[in-house]
CSV table of C-alpha atoms and ligand atoms in Angstrom, one decimal:
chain,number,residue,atom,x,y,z
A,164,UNK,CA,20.5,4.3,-10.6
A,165,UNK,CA,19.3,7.7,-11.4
A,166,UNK,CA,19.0,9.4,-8.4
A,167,UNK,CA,15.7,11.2,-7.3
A,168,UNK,CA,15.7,15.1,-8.4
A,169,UNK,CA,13.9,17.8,-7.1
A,170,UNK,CA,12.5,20.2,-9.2
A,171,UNK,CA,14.3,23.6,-8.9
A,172,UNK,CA,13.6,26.2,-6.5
A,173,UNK,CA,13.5,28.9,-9.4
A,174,UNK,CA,12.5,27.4,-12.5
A,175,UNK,CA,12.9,28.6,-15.8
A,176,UNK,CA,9.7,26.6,-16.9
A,177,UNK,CA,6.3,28.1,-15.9
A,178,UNK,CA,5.9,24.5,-13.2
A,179,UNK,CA,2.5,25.3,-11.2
A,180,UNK,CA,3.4,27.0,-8.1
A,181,UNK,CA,2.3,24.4,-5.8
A,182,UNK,CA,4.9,22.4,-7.6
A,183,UNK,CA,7.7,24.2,-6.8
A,184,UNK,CA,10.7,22.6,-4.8
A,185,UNK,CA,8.5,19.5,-4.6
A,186,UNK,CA,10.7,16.3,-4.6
A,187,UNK,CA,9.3,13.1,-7.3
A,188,UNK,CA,8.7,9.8,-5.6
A,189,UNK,CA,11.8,7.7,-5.7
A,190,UNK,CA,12.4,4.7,-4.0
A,191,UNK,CA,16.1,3.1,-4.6
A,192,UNK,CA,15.6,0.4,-7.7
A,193,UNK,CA,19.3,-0.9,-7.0
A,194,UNK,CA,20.4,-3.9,-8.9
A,195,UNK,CA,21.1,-6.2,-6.0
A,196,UNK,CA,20.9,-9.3,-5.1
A,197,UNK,CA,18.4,-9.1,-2.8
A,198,UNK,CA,15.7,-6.8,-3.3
A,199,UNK,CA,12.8,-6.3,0.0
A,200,UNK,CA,12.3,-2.4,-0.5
A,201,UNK,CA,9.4,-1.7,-2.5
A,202,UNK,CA,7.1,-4.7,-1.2
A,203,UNK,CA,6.9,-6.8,-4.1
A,204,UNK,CA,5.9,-10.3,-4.3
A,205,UNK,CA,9.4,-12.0,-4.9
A,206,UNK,CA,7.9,-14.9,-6.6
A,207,UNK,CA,7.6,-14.9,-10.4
A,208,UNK,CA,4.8,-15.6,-12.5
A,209,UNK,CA,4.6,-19.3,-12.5
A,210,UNK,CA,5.1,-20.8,-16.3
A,211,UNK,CA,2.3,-21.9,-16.9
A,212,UNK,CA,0.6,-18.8,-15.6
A,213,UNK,CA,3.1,-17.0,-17.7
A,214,UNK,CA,2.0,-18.5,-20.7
A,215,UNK,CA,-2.2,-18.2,-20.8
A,216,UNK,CA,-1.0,-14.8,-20.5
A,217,UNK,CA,1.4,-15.1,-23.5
A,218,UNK,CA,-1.0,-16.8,-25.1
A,219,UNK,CA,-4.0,-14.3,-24.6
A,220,UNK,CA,-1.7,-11.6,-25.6
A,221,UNK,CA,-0.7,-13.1,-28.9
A,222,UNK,CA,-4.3,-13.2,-29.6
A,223,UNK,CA,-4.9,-9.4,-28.5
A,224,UNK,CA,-2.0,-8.0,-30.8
A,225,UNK,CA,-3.8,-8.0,-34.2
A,226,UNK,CA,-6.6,-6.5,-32.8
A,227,UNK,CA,-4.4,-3.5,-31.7
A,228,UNK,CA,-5.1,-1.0,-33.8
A,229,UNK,CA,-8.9,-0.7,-32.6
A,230,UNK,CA,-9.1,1.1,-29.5
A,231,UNK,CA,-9.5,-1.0,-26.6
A,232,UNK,CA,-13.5,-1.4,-24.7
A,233,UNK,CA,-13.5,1.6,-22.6
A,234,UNK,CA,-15.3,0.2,-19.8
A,235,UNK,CA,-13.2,-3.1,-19.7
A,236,UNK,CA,-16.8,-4.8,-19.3
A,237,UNK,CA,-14.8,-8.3,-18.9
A,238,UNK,CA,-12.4,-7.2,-16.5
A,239,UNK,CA,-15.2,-5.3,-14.2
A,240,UNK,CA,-17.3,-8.7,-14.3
A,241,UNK,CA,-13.8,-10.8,-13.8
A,242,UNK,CA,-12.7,-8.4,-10.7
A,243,UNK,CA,-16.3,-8.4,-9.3
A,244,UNK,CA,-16.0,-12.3,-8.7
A,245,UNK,CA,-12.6,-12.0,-8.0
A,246,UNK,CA,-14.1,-10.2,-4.7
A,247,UNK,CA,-17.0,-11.8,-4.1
A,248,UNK,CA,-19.5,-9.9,-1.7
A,249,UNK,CA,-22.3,-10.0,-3.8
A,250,UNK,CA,-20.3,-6.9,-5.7
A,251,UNK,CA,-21.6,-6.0,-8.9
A,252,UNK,CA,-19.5,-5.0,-12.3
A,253,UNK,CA,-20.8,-1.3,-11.9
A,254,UNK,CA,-19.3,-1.3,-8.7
A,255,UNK,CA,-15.6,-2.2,-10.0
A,256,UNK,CA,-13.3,0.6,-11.6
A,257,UNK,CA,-9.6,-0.2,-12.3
A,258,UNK,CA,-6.8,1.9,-13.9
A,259,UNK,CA,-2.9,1.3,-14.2
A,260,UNK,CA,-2.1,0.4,-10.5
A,261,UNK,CA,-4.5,1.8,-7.9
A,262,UNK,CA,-2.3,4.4,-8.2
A,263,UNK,CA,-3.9,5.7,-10.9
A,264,UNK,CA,-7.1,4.6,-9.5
A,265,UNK,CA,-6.3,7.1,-6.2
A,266,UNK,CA,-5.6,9.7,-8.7
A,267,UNK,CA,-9.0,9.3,-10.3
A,268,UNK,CA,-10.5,9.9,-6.6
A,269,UNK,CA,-8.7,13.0,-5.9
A,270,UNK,CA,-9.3,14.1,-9.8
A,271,UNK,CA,-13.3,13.7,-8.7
A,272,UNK,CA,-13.6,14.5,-5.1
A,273,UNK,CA,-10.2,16.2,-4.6
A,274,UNK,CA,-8.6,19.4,-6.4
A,275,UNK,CA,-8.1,22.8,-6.0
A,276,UNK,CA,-10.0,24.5,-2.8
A,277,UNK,CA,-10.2,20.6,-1.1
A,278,UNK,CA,-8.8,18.9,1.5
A,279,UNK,CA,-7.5,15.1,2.3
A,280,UNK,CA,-6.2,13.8,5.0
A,281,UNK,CA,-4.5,10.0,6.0
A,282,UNK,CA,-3.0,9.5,9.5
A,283,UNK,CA,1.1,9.3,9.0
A,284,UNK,CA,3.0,6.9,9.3
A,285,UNK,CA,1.1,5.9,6.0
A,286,UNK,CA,1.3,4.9,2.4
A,287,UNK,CA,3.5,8.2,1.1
A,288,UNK,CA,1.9,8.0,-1.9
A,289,UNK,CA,-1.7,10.0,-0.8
A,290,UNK,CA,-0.1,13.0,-0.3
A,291,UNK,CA,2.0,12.8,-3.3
A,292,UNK,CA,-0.9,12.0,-5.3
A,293,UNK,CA,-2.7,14.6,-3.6
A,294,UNK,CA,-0.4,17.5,-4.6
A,295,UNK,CA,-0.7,16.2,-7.9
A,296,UNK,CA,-4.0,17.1,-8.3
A,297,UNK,CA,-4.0,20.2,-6.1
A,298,UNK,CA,-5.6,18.6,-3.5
A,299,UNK,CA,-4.1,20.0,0.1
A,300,UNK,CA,-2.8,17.2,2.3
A,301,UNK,CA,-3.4,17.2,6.0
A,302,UNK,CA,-1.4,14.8,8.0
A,303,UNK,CA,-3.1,13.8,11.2
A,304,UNK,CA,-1.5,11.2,13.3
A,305,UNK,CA,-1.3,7.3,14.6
A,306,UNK,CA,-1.9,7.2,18.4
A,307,UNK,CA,1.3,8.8,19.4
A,308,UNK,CA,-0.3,11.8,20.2
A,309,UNK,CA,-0.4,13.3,23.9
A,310,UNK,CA,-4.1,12.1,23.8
A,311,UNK,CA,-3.5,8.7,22.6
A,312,UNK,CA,-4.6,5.8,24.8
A,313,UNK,CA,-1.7,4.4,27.1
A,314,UNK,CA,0.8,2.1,25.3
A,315,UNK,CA,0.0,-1.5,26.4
A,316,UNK,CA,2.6,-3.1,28.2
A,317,UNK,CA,4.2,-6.0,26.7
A,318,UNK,CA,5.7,-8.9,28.9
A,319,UNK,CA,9.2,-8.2,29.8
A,320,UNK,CA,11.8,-9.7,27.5
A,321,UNK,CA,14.5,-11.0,29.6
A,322,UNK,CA,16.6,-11.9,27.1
A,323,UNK,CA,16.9,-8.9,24.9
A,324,UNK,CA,18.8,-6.2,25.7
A,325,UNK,CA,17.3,-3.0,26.7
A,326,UNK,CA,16.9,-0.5,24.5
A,327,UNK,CA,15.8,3.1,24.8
A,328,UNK,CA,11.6,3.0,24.2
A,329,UNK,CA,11.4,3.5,20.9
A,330,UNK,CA,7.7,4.4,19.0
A,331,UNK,CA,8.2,0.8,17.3
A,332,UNK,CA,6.7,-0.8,21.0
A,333,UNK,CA,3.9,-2.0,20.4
A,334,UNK,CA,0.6,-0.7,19.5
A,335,UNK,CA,2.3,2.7,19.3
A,336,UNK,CA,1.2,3.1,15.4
A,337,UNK,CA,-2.2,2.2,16.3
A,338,UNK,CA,-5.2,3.9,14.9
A,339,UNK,CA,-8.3,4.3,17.5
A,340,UNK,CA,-11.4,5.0,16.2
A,341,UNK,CA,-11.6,8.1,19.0
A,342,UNK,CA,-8.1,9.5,18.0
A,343,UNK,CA,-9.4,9.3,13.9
A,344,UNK,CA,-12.5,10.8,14.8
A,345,UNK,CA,-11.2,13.9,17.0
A,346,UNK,CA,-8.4,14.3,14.0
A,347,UNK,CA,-11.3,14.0,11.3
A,348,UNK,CA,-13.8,16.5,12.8
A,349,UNK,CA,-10.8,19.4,13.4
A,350,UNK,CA,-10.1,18.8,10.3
A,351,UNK,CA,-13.3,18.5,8.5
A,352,UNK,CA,-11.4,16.7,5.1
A,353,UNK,CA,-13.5,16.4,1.9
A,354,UNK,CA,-11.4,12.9,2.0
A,355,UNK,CA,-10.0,10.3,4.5
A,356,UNK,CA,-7.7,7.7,3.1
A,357,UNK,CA,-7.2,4.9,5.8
A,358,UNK,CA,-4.6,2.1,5.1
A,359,UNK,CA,-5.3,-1.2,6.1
A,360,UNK,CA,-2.9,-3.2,6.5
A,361,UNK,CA,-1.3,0.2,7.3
A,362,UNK,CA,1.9,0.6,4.9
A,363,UNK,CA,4.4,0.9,6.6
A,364,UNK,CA,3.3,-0.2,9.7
A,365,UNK,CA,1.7,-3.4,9.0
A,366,UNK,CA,-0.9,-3.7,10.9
A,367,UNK,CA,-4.5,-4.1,9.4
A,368,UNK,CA,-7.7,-1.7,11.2
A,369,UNK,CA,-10.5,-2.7,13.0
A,370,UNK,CA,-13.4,-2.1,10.9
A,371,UNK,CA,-14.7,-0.3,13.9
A,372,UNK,CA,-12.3,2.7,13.0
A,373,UNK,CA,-13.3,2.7,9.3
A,374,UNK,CA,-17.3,3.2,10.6
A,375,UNK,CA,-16.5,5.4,12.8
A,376,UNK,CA,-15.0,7.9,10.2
A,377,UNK,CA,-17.6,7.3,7.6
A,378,UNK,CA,-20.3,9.0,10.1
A,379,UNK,CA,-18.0,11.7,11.3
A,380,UNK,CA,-17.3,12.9,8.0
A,381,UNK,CA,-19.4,13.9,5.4
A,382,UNK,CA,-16.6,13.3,2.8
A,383,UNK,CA,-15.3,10.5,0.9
A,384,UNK,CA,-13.7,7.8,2.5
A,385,UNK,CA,-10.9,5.8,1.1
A,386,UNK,CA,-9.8,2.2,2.5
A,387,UNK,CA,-6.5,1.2,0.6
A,388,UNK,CA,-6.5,-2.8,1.0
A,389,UNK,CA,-2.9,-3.2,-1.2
A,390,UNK,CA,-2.5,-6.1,1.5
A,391,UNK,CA,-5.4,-7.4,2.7
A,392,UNK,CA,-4.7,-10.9,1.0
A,393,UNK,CA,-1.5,-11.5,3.4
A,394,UNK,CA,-4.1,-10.6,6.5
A,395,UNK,CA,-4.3,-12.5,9.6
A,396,UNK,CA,-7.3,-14.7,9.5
A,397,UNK,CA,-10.3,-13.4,11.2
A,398,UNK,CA,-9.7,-10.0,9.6
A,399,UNK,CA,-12.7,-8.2,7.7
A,400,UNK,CA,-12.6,-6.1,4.3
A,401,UNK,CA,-13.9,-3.1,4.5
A,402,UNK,CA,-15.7,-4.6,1.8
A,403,UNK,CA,-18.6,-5.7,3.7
A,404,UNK,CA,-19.0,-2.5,4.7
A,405,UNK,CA,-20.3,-1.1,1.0
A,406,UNK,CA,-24.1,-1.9,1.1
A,407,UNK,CA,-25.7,1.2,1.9
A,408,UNK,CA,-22.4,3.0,2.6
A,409,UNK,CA,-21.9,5.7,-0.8
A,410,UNK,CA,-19.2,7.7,0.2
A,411,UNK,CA,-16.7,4.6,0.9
A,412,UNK,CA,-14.2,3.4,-1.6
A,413,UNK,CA,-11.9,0.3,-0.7
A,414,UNK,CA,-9.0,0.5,-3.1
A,415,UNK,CA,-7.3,-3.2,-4.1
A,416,UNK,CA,-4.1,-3.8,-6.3
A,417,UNK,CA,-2.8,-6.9,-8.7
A,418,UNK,CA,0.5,-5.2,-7.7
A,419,UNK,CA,1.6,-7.1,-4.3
A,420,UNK,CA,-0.3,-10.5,-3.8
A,421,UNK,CA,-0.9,-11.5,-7.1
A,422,UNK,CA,2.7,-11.1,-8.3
A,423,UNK,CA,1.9,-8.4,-11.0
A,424,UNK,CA,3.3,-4.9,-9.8
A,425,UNK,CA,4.8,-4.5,-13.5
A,426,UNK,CA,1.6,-5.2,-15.7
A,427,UNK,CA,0.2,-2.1,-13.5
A,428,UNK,CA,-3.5,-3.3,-12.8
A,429,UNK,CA,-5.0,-1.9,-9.4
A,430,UNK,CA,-9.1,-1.5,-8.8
A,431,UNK,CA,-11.6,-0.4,-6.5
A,432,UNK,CA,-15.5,-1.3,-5.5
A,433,UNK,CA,-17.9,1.1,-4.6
A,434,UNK,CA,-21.2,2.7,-5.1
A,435,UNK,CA,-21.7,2.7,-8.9
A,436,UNK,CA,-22.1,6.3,-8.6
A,437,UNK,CA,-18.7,7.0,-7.6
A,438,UNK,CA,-17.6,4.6,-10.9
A,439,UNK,CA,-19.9,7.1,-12.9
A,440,UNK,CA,-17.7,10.1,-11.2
A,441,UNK,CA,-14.6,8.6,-12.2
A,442,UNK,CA,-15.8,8.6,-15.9
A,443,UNK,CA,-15.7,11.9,-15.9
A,444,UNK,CA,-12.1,12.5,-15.1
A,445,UNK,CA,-10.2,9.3,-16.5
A,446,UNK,CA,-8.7,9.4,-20.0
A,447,UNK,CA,-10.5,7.9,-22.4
A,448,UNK,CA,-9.0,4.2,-23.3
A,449,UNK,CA,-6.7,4.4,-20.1
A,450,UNK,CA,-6.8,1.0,-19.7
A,451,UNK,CA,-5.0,-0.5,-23.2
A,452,UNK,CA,-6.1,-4.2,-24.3
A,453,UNK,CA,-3.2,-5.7,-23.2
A,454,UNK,CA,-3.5,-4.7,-19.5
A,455,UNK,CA,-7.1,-5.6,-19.6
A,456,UNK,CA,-6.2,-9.1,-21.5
A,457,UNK,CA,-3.4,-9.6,-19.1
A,458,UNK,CA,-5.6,-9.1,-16.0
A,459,UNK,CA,-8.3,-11.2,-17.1
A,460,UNK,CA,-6.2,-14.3,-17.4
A,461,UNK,CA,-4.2,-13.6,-14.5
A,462,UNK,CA,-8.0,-13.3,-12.6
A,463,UNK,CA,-8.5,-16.5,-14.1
A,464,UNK,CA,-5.7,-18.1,-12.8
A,465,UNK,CA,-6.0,-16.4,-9.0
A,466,UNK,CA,-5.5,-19.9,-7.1
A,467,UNK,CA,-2.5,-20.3,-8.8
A,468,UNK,CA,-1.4,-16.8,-8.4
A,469,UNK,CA,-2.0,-16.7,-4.5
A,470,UNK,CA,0.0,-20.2,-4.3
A,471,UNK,CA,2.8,-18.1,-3.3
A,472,UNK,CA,1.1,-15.6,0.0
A,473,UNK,CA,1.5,-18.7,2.0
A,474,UNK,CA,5.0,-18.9,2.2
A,475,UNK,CA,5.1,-15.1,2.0
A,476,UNK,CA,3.4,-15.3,5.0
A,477,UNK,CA,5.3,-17.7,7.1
A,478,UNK,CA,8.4,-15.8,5.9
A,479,UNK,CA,6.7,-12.7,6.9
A,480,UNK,CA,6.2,-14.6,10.2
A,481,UNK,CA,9.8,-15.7,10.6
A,482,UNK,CA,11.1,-12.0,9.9
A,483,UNK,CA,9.0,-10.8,12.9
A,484,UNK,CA,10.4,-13.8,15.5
A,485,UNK,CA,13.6,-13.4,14.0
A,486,UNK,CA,13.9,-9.6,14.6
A,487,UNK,CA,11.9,-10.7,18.0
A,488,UNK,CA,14.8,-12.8,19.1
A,489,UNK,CA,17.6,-10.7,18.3
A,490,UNK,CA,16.1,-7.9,20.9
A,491,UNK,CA,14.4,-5.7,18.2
A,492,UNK,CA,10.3,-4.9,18.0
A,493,UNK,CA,8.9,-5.3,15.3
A,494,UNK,CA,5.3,-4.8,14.4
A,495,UNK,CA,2.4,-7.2,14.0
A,496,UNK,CA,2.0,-7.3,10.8
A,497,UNK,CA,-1.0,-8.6,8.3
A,498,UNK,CA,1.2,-8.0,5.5
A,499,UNK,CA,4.1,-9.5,3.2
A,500,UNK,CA,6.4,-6.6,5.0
A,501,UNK,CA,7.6,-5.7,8.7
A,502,UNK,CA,8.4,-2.3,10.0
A,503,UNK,CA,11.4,-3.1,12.3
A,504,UNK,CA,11.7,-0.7,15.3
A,505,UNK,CA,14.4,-1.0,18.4
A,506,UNK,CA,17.2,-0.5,16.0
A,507,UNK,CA,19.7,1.9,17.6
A,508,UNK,CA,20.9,3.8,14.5
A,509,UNK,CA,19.1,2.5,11.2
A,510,UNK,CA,20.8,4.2,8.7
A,511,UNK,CA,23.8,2.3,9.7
A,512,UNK,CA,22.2,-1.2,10.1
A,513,UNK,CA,20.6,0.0,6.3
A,514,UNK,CA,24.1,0.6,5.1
A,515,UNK,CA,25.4,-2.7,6.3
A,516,UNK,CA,22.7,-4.6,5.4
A,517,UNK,CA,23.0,-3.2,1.7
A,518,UNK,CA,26.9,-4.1,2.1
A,519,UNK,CA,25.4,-7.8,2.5
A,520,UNK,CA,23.6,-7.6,-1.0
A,521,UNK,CA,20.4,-6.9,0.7
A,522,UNK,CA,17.9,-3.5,-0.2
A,523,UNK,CA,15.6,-2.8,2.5
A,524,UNK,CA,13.4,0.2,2.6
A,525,UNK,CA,14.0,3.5,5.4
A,526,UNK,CA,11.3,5.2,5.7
A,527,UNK,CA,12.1,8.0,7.4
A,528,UNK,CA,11.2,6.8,11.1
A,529,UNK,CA,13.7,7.2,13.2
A,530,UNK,CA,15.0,3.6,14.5
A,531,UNK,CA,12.9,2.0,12.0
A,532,UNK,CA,13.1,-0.1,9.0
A,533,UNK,CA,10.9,-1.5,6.9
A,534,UNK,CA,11.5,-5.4,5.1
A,535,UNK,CA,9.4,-6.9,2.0
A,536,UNK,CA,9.1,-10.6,3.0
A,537,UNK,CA,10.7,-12.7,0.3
A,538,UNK,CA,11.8,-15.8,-0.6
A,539,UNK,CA,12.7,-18.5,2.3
A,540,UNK,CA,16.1,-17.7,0.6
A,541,UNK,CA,16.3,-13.8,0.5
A,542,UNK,CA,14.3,-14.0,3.7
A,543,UNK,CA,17.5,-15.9,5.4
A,544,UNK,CA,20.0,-13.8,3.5
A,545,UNK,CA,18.2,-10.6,5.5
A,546,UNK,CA,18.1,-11.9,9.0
A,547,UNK,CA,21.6,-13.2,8.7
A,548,UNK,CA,22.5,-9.8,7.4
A,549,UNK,CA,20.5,-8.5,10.3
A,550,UNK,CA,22.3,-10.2,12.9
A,551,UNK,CA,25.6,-9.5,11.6
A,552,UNK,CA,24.7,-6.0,11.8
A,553,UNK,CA,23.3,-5.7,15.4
A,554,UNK,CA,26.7,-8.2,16.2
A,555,UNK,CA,28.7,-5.0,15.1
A,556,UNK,CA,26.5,-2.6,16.9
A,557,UNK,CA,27.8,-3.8,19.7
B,776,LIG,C1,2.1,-1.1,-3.0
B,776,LIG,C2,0.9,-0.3,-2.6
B,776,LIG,C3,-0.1,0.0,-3.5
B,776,LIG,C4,0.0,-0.5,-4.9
B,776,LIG,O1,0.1,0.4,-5.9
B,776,LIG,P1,-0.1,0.0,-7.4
B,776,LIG,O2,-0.1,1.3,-8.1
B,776,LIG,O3,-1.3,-0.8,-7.5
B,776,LIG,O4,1.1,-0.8,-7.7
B,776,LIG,C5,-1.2,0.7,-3.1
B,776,LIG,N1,-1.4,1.1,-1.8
B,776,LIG,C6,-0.4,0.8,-0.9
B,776,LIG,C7,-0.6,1.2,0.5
B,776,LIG,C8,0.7,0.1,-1.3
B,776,LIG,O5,1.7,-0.1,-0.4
């Protein structure tokens, strides 16, 4: 594996100040048996999914050597019923993973002499992507803070051991619309990126917060939805917030429920006016024929494609009982991962469980540990592994 560098702290290249000492995103891709770090959808493409897209490809190739349609008309149109919500094709933008599509937002409304903030623990990509564009980061906070609400009190667990409190009890990553709101007008950000379901925490927003921040600020505010298709029922998109709402941008990816995270296709909706601000920082022909053939057939086949969130779901279920009943807390989770807290020292229990064949994800909170549901199979392999572990702790 080769191992994350950072750049040096005196270069001999003329690197952009802000650059300097910075560290390149790098999460572990080990060559393990079992693989629940990066939140991927451990399900292959289905055969005969597999080969449409084959298919459609085979049919793209010749055409190659004509630059692809700029505007991926047919993927816009494809994504906008994809969503549903009444959205329109002039409200769809999509780039290589919503990465890219994040980078196109602080490109337009970010940069040099502008702020964004997110509310940490969250997706460590915003600020990355931020200093990539010169855009400063501000970090607020989840309600931890000495004016966050009171913890709720769960019911006493007789059987588990006690543990020291740890910030993984629940509701202690929770985002309240007051706490966003106080963080938001201190700050005064040209953009708020919210998470929802919050990675790594799990846990999807109440739309509530989402309003909330859209009238405090007067910037632009960015809902990433990676994992809205693994949310409990009876949770809302920040989609049906859009109509009359410009400055809000809910981000969406092919990456994590539809089983595509290597053909790179992510995608917003929004006002067409932010699509038309996009335009004017996005390379021309970003998206190449392929991607956009790929996308369209995979779209086509979405039933087929989401066959497999059920049982992520009910494994994602059985990871949060199973850490439940071995004494640990983990988070509720609307997503196909669980952040894991209780865990006494979890760079150890990461160690061992790696020593099992299984990759899970630290994220740099202490006692934490965050698990991609997989497989019923890789899913067992983990909380055995799991067990073993705490077994040992002891
Ligand atoms: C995985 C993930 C994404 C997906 O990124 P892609 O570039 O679309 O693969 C986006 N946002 C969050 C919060 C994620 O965890």
């Amino acid at each position: 594996m080769p191992a994350a560098t950072s750049c040096d702290p005196t270069p001999r290249l003329p690197i952009r100040p802000d650059l300097v000492g910075r560290v390149p995103y790098g999460a572990p891709q080990l060559d393990v048996p079992v693989r629940l770090n990066t939140n991927e959808n451990s399900h292959p493409v289905p055969p005969d999914v597999a080969a449409a897209i084959t298919a459609a490809l085979a049919q793209a190739v010749p055409g190659l050597n004509r630059y692809p349609d700029r505007e991926f008309t047919a993927l816009r149109q494809a994504l906008a019923h994809y969503l549903g919500h009444d959205l329109r094709a002039e409200q769809l933008w999509a780039g290589n993973g919503s990465n890219e599509v994040l980078q196109h937002i602080l490109q337009a409304f970010g940069g040099p002499g502008r702020t964004a903030m997110g509310f940490t623990p969250a997706y460590s990509l915003h600020p990355l992507i931020a200093s990539g564009t010169s855009t400063a980061w501000i970090d607020g906070l989840r309600g931890q803070g000495p004016e966050a609400p009171p913890r709720p009190q769960g019911p006493p667990r007789p059987e588990a051991p006690r543990r020291p409190q740890t910030p993984g009890s629940l509701g202690a990553f929770e985002l309240t619309a007051q706490a966003a709101v106080r963080q938001i007008e201190r700050a005064d950000p040209d953009l708020v990126f919210l998470c929802s379901p919050n990675n790594p925490t799990g846990t999807a927003l109440d739309l509530e917060v989402v309003r909330a921040v859209l009238e405090c600020t007067r910037g632009i505010v960015v809902v990433d939805e990676a994992y809205t298709e693994f949310a409990r029922p009876g949770t809302p998109s920040a989609l049906t917030l859009l109509p009359g709402r410009a400055r809000l941008i809910v981000t969406r990816t092919m990456s994590k429920a539809f089983a595509l995270a290597g053909a790179r296709l992510g995608y917003l909706a929004a006002d067409p006016a932010v699509c038309d601000a996009l335009r004017l920082v996005r390379l021309p022909y970003h998206l190449s024929s392929l991607t956009q053939v790929a996308a369209q057939v995979a779209l086509a086949h979405a039933p087929r494609l989401l066959a497999g969130v059920r049982s992520l779901i009910e494994q994602r279920d059985r990871i949060v009982a199973g850490a439940t009943s071995l004494g640990l807390s983990p988070e509720p989770s609307d997503a196909n991962f669980v952040l894991i807290g209780g865990l006494t020292d979890e760079r150890r229990t990461f160690e061992h469980l790696l020593d099992a064949g299984v990759l899970v994800r630290d994220v740099g909170l202490a006692h934490h540990l965050r698990v991609t549901a997989g497989t019923e199979e890789e899913t067992t392999a983990f909380l055995d592994a799991l067990a073993s572990s705490l077994q040992e702790d002891r």
